[in-house]
GROMACS .gro file of C-alpha atoms in nm:
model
  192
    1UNK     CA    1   2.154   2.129  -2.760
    2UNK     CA    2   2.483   1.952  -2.934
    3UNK     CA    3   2.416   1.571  -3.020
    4UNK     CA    4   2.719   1.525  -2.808
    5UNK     CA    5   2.507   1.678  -2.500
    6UNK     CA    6   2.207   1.465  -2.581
    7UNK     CA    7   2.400   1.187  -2.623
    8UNK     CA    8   2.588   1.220  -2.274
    9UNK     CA    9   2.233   1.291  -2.059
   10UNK     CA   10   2.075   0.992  -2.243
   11UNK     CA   11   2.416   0.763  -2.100
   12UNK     CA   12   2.359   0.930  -1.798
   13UNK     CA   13   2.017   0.872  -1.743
   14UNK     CA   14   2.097   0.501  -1.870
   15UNK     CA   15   2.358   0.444  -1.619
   16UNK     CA   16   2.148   0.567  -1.336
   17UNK     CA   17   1.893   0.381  -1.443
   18UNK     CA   18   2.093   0.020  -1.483
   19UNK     CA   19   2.256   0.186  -1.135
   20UNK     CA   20   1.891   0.179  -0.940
   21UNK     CA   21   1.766  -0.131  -1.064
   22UNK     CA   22   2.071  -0.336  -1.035
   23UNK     CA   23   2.122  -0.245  -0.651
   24UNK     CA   24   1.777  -0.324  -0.578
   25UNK     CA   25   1.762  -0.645  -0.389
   26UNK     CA   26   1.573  -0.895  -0.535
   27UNK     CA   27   1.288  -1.087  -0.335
   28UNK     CA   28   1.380  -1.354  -0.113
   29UNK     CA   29   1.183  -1.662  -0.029
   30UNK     CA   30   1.105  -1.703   0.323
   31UNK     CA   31   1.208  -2.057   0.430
   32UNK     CA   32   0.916  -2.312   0.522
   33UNK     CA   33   1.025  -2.330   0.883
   34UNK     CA   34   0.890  -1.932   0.959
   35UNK     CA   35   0.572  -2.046   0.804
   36UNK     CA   36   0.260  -2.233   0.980
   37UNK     CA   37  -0.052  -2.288   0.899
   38UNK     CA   38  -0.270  -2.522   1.142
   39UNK     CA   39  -0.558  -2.592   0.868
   40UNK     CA   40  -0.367  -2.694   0.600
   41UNK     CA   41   0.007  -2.759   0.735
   42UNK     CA   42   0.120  -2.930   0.354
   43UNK     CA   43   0.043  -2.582   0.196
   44UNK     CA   44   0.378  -2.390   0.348
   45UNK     CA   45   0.577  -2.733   0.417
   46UNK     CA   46   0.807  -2.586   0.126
   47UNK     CA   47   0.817  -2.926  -0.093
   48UNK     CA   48   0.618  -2.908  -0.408
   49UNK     CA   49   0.604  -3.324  -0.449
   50UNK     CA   50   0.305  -3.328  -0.124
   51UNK     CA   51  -0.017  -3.151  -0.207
   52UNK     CA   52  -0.278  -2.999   0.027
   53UNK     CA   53  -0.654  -3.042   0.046
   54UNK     CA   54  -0.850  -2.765   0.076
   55UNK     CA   55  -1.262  -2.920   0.166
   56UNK     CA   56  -1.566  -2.705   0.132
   57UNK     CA   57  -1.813  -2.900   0.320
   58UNK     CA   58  -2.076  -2.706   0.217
   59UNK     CA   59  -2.370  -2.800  -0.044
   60UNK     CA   60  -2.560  -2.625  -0.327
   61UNK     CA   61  -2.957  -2.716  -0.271
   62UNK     CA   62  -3.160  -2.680  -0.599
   63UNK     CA   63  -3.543  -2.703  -0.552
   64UNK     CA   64  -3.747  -2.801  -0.862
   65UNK     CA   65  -4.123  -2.741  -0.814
   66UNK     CA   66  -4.376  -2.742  -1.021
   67UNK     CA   67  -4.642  -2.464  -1.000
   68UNK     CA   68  -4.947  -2.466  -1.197
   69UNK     CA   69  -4.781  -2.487  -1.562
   70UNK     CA   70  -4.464  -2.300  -1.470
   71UNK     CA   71  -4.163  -2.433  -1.321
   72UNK     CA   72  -3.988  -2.222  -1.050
   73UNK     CA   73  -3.596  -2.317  -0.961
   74UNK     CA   74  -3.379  -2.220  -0.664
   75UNK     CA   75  -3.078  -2.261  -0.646
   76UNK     CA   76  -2.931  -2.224  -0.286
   77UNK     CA   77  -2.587  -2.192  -0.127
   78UNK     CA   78  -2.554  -2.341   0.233
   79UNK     CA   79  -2.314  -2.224   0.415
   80UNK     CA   80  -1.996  -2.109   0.244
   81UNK     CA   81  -1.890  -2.171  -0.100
   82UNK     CA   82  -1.476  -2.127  -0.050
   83UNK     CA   83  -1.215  -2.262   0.137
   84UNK     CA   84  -0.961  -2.028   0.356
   85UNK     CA   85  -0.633  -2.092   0.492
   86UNK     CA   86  -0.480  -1.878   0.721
   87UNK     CA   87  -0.104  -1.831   0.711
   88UNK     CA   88   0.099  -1.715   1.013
   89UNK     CA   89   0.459  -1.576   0.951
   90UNK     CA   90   0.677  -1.604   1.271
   91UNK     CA   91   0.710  -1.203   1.276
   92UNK     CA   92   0.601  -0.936   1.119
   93UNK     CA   93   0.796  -0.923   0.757
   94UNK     CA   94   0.742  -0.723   0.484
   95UNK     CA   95   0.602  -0.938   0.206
   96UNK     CA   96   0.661  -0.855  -0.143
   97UNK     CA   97   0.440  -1.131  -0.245
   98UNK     CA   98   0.295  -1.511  -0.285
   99UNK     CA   99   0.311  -1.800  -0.540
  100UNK     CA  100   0.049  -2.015  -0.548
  101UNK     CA  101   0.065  -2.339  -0.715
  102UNK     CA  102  -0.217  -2.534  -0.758
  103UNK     CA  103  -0.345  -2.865  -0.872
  104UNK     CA  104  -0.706  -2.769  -0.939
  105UNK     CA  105  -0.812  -2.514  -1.164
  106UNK     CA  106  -0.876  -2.177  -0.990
  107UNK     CA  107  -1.145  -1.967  -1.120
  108UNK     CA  108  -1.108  -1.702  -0.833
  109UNK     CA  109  -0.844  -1.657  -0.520
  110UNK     CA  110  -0.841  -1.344  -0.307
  111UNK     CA  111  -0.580  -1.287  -0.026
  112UNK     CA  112  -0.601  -1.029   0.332
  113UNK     CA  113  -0.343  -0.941   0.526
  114UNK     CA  114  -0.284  -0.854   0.887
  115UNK     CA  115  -0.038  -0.716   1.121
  116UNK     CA  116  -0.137  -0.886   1.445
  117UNK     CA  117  -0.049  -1.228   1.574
  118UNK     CA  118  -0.257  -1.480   1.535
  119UNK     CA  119  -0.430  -1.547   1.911
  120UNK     CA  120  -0.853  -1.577   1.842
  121UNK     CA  121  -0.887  -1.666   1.435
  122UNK     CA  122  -1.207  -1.440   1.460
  123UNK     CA  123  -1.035  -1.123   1.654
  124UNK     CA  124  -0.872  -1.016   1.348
  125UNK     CA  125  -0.848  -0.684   1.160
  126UNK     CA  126  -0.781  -0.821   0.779
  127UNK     CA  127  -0.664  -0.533   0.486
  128UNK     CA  128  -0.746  -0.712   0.125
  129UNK     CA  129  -0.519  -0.688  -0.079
  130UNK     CA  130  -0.623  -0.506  -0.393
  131UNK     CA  131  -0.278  -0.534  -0.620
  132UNK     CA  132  -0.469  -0.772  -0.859
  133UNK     CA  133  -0.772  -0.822  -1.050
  134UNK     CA  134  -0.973  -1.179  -0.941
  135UNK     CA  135  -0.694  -1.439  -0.951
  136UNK     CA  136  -0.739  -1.714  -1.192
  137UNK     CA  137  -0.558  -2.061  -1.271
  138UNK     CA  138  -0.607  -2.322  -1.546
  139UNK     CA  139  -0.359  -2.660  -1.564
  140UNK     CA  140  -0.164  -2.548  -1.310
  141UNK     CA  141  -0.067  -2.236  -1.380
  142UNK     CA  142   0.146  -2.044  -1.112
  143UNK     CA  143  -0.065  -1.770  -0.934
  144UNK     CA  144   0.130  -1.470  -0.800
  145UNK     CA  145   0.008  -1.197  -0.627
  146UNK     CA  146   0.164  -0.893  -0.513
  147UNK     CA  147   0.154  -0.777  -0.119
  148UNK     CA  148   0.384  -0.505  -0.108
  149UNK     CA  149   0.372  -0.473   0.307
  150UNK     CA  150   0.424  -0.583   0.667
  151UNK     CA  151   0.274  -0.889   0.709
  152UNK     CA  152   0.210  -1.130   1.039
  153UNK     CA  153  -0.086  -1.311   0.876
  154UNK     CA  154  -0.202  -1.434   0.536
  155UNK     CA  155  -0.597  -1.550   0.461
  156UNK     CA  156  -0.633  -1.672   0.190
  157UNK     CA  157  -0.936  -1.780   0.040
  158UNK     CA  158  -1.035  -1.962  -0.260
  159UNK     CA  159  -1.361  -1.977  -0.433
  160UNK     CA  160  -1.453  -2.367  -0.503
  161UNK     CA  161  -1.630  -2.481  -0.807
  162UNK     CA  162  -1.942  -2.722  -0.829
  163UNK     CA  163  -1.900  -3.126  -0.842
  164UNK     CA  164  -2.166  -3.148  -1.087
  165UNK     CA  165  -2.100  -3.505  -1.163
  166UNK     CA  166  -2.223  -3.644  -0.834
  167UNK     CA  167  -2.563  -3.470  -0.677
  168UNK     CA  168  -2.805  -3.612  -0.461
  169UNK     CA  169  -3.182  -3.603  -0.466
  170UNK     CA  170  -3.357  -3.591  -0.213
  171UNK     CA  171  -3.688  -3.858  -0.249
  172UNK     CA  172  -3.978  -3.656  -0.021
  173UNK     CA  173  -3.886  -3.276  -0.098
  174UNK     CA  174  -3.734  -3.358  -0.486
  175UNK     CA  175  -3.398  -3.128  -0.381
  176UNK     CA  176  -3.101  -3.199  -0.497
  177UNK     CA  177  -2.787  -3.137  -0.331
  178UNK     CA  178  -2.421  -3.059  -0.486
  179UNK     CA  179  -2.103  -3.066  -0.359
  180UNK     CA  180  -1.870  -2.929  -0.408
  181UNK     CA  181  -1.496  -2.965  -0.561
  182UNK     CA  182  -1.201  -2.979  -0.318
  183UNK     CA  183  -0.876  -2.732  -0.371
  184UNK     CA  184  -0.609  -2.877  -0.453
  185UNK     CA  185  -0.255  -2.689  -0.397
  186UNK     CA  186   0.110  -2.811  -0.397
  187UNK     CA  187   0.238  -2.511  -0.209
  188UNK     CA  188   0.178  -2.167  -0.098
  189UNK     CA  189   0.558  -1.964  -0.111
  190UNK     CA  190   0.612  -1.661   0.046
  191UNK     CA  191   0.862  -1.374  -0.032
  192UNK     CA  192   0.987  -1.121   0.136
   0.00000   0.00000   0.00000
């Protein structure tokens, strides 16, 4: 093969190229008022200046004992350790995916989807979304995670760290108790 011929295929396959990415229609944001969620309504309000609250008001029970010369520890989760939101679109769009932009540092974030209205929070069929490794944010960095399908519903569900710096003891059965952090986010944006 000439240099000429390579030459021309390589421009070819250049142009078609630059030709197939440039017609490809970049993600658009899906405006606030398609959005709802009933938990956490600041989270898809679309303005990044209010913040919402995310509560885990659940505990970590630790049980020091001492038994005969050893000392045994538990450490016990009640209830749930994360908070979830769950995000209804008005109709079923295909997502291409979510920004998350937190406050609080995020050590891990999952999200599930689902194609059917939201009626009975529990009577859902959720798909996880496996596009990313475990989602992590320090200082505020900008989490995004790709969906890449039809969407009607968003969970999303964020792992919350320990408030180490206030526990309580119990007096009669020596537990202590820790809370723990709330989850703070600016805004949850969708695209489509």
């Amino acid at each position: 093969m000439s240099s000429r011929t390579y030459f021309f295929r390589v421009c070819v396959a250049i142009g078609v190229w630059l030709f197939t990415v440039g017609c490809a229609p970049l993600p658009k944001r899906i405006a606030a008022t398609h959005l709802s969620c009933k938990t956490y309504p600041l989270l898809v309000d679309g303005d990044l200046a209010t913040s919402g609250f995310l509560k885990v008001k659940n505990f970590v029970e630790k049980n020091n004992a001492n038994y005969q010369r050893s000392i045994q520890y538990g450490d016990w989760i009640e209830g749930k350790d994360k908070a979830e939101a769950l995000i209804q679109l008005d109709t079923l769009t295909s997502v291409a995916y979510i920004e998350v932009h937190p406050i609080s540092n995020i050590y891990r974030l999952s999200v599930d989807t689902s194609t059917a209205e939201m009626t009975n929070e529990k009577s859902h069929h959720f798909e996880p979304v496996r596009s990313h490794k475990i989602a992590r944010s320090e200082n505020g960095e900008v989490i995004r995670i790709d969906i890449d399908r039809p969407v009607r519903v968003l969970r999303i569900r964020i792992y919350a760290n320990r408030d180490l710096a206030q526990p309580t003891r119990e007096p009669l059965t020596q537990k202590t108790k820790v809370t723990f952090k709330d989850i703070v986010i600016r805004e949850i944006r969708v695209y489509q």
